[in-house]
């Protein structure tokens, strides 16, 4: 057979495959999401996320130190709020002595070089489990943005490097940026969850924080999985409003969106490999149906190849261990 071009030449050995590889994963591309709960010496495995734990701060801090040593230099904090502290205003979220604020300070003290990002949305603090304030069954936009501003300022004051609004309210990035400026937090970044879809893949996360919506769903604020152009619009708006980076979430079912957004904006793009994506790989591995390590690395590589500069992932630690081998 005469062939002018043979694609297999560039695949014939490990040496040539690694020479022509277009995408490389590095531990510093990962953002590790962490679940924190009140107390001491507490570690709870999340039933729908085997191998992933919600921990009290004293146990979380040594982990964070270990992660930094592995090359994971960014963390994204979530806290589980006590039911007694939840209400419809979400006011616990801007309590300067709240669990989030205490955690930011303690982590900064213990591991000052780590980049701390914090989730900004009302759901863990809301008696309705919604990301915003509820009035007559509606999640009201403008009042919620006021609450998110207070929450962001309180995180910035505690020492957060980045606030990460995950609520999908309109206008919140511009409003938070303005408030940060006006309050002299000129070094605080904003990672906007710009294209966050109303996805069933968040199920295990809501188990982890006990934050499932008490009524209805999140479709009036999170995006319709059918839409692509809208994601680009949301990302461009957030860039214009002052976001330092934008995010697409979930990741694996939305690789096309990651690419579209990457091609449209002029700031870094992150993607969130969410709890349900982690759970799927874990579940298949536990049944012996897939090789866990390979599925983990292939999914992360695909997300990077799609255009994500960085990836928030529950696999940050095991993936970094493999990359450092
Ligand atoms: C809160 C928030 C959610 C996630 C991140 N921030 C849940 C939701 O929107 O219902 C999901 C993360 C995951 O599933 O890993 N607004």
PDB file of C-alpha atoms and ligand atoms in Angstrom, residues 78 119 121 123 131 166-167 193 196 201-203 205-206 218 222 249 272-276 314, ligand 1:
ATOM      1  CA  UNK A  78     -17.265  25.701  51.042  1.00  0.00           C
ATOM      2  CA  UNK A 119     -17.768  30.279  47.187  1.00  0.00           C
ATOM      3  CA  UNK A 121     -23.857  32.145  47.053  1.00  0.00           C
ATOM      4  CA  UNK A 123     -27.542  28.298  49.400  1.00  0.00           C
ATOM      5  CA  UNK A 131     -28.786  30.673  46.022  1.00  0.00           C
ATOM      6  CA  UNK A 166     -21.642  30.788  41.995  1.00  0.00           C
ATOM      7  CA  UNK A 167     -25.179  32.149  42.259  1.00  0.00           C
ATOM      8  CA  UNK A 193     -19.130  31.143  37.673  1.00  0.00           C
ATOM      9  CA  UNK A 196     -23.246  27.596  35.395  1.00  0.00           C
ATOM     10  CA  UNK A 201     -24.491  16.617  38.391  1.00  0.00           C
ATOM     11  CA  UNK A 202     -24.500  18.796  41.542  1.00  0.00           C
ATOM     12  CA  UNK A 203     -26.460  16.166  43.496  1.00  0.00           C
ATOM     13  CA  UNK A 205     -22.389  18.299  46.488  1.00  0.00           C
ATOM     14  CA  UNK A 206     -25.790  19.120  47.931  1.00  0.00           C
ATOM     15  CA  UNK A 218     -32.587  26.353  40.149  1.00  0.00           C
ATOM     16  CA  UNK A 222     -28.802  28.600  36.427  1.00  0.00           C
ATOM     17  CA  UNK A 249     -19.611  24.335  35.164  1.00  0.00           C
ATOM     18  CA  UNK A 272     -15.423  22.784  37.465  1.00  0.00           C
ATOM     19  CA  UNK A 273     -15.398  19.017  37.351  1.00  0.00           C
ATOM     20  CA  UNK A 274     -18.341  18.776  39.709  1.00  0.00           C
ATOM     21  CA  UNK A 275     -19.371  16.315  42.386  1.00  0.00           C
ATOM     22  CA  UNK A 276     -21.505  14.172  40.069  1.00  0.00           C
ATOM     23  CA  UNK A 314     -12.144  16.666  43.724  1.00  0.00           C
TER      24      UNK A 314
HETATM   25  C1  LIG B   1     -23.487  26.693  45.334  1.00  0.00           C
HETATM   26  C2  LIG B   1     -22.666  25.724  44.579  1.00  0.00           C
HETATM   27  C3  LIG B   1     -23.045  24.476  44.057  1.00  0.00           C
HETATM   28  C4  LIG B   1     -21.888  23.907  43.545  1.00  0.00           C
HETATM   29  C5  LIG B   1     -20.857  24.825  43.722  1.00  0.00           C
HETATM   30  N1  LIG B   1     -21.359  25.946  44.346  1.00  0.00           N
HETATM   31  C6  LIG B   1     -24.345  23.771  44.110  1.00  0.00           C
HETATM   32  C7  LIG B   1     -25.499  24.302  43.376  1.00  0.00           C
HETATM   33  O1  LIG B   1     -25.430  25.281  42.636  1.00  0.00           O
HETATM   34  O2  LIG B   1     -26.581  23.742  43.581  1.00  0.00           O
HETATM   35  C8  LIG B   1     -21.785  22.545  42.944  1.00  0.00           C
HETATM   36  C9  LIG B   1     -20.435  21.888  43.020  1.00  0.00           C
HETATM   37  C10 LIG B   1     -20.408  20.434  42.750  1.00  0.00           C
HETATM   38  O3  LIG B   1     -21.429  19.791  42.420  1.00  0.00           O
HETATM   39  O4  LIG B   1     -19.318  19.868  42.877  1.00  0.00           O
HETATM   40  N2  LIG B   1     -24.148  27.656  44.629  1.00  0.00           N
END
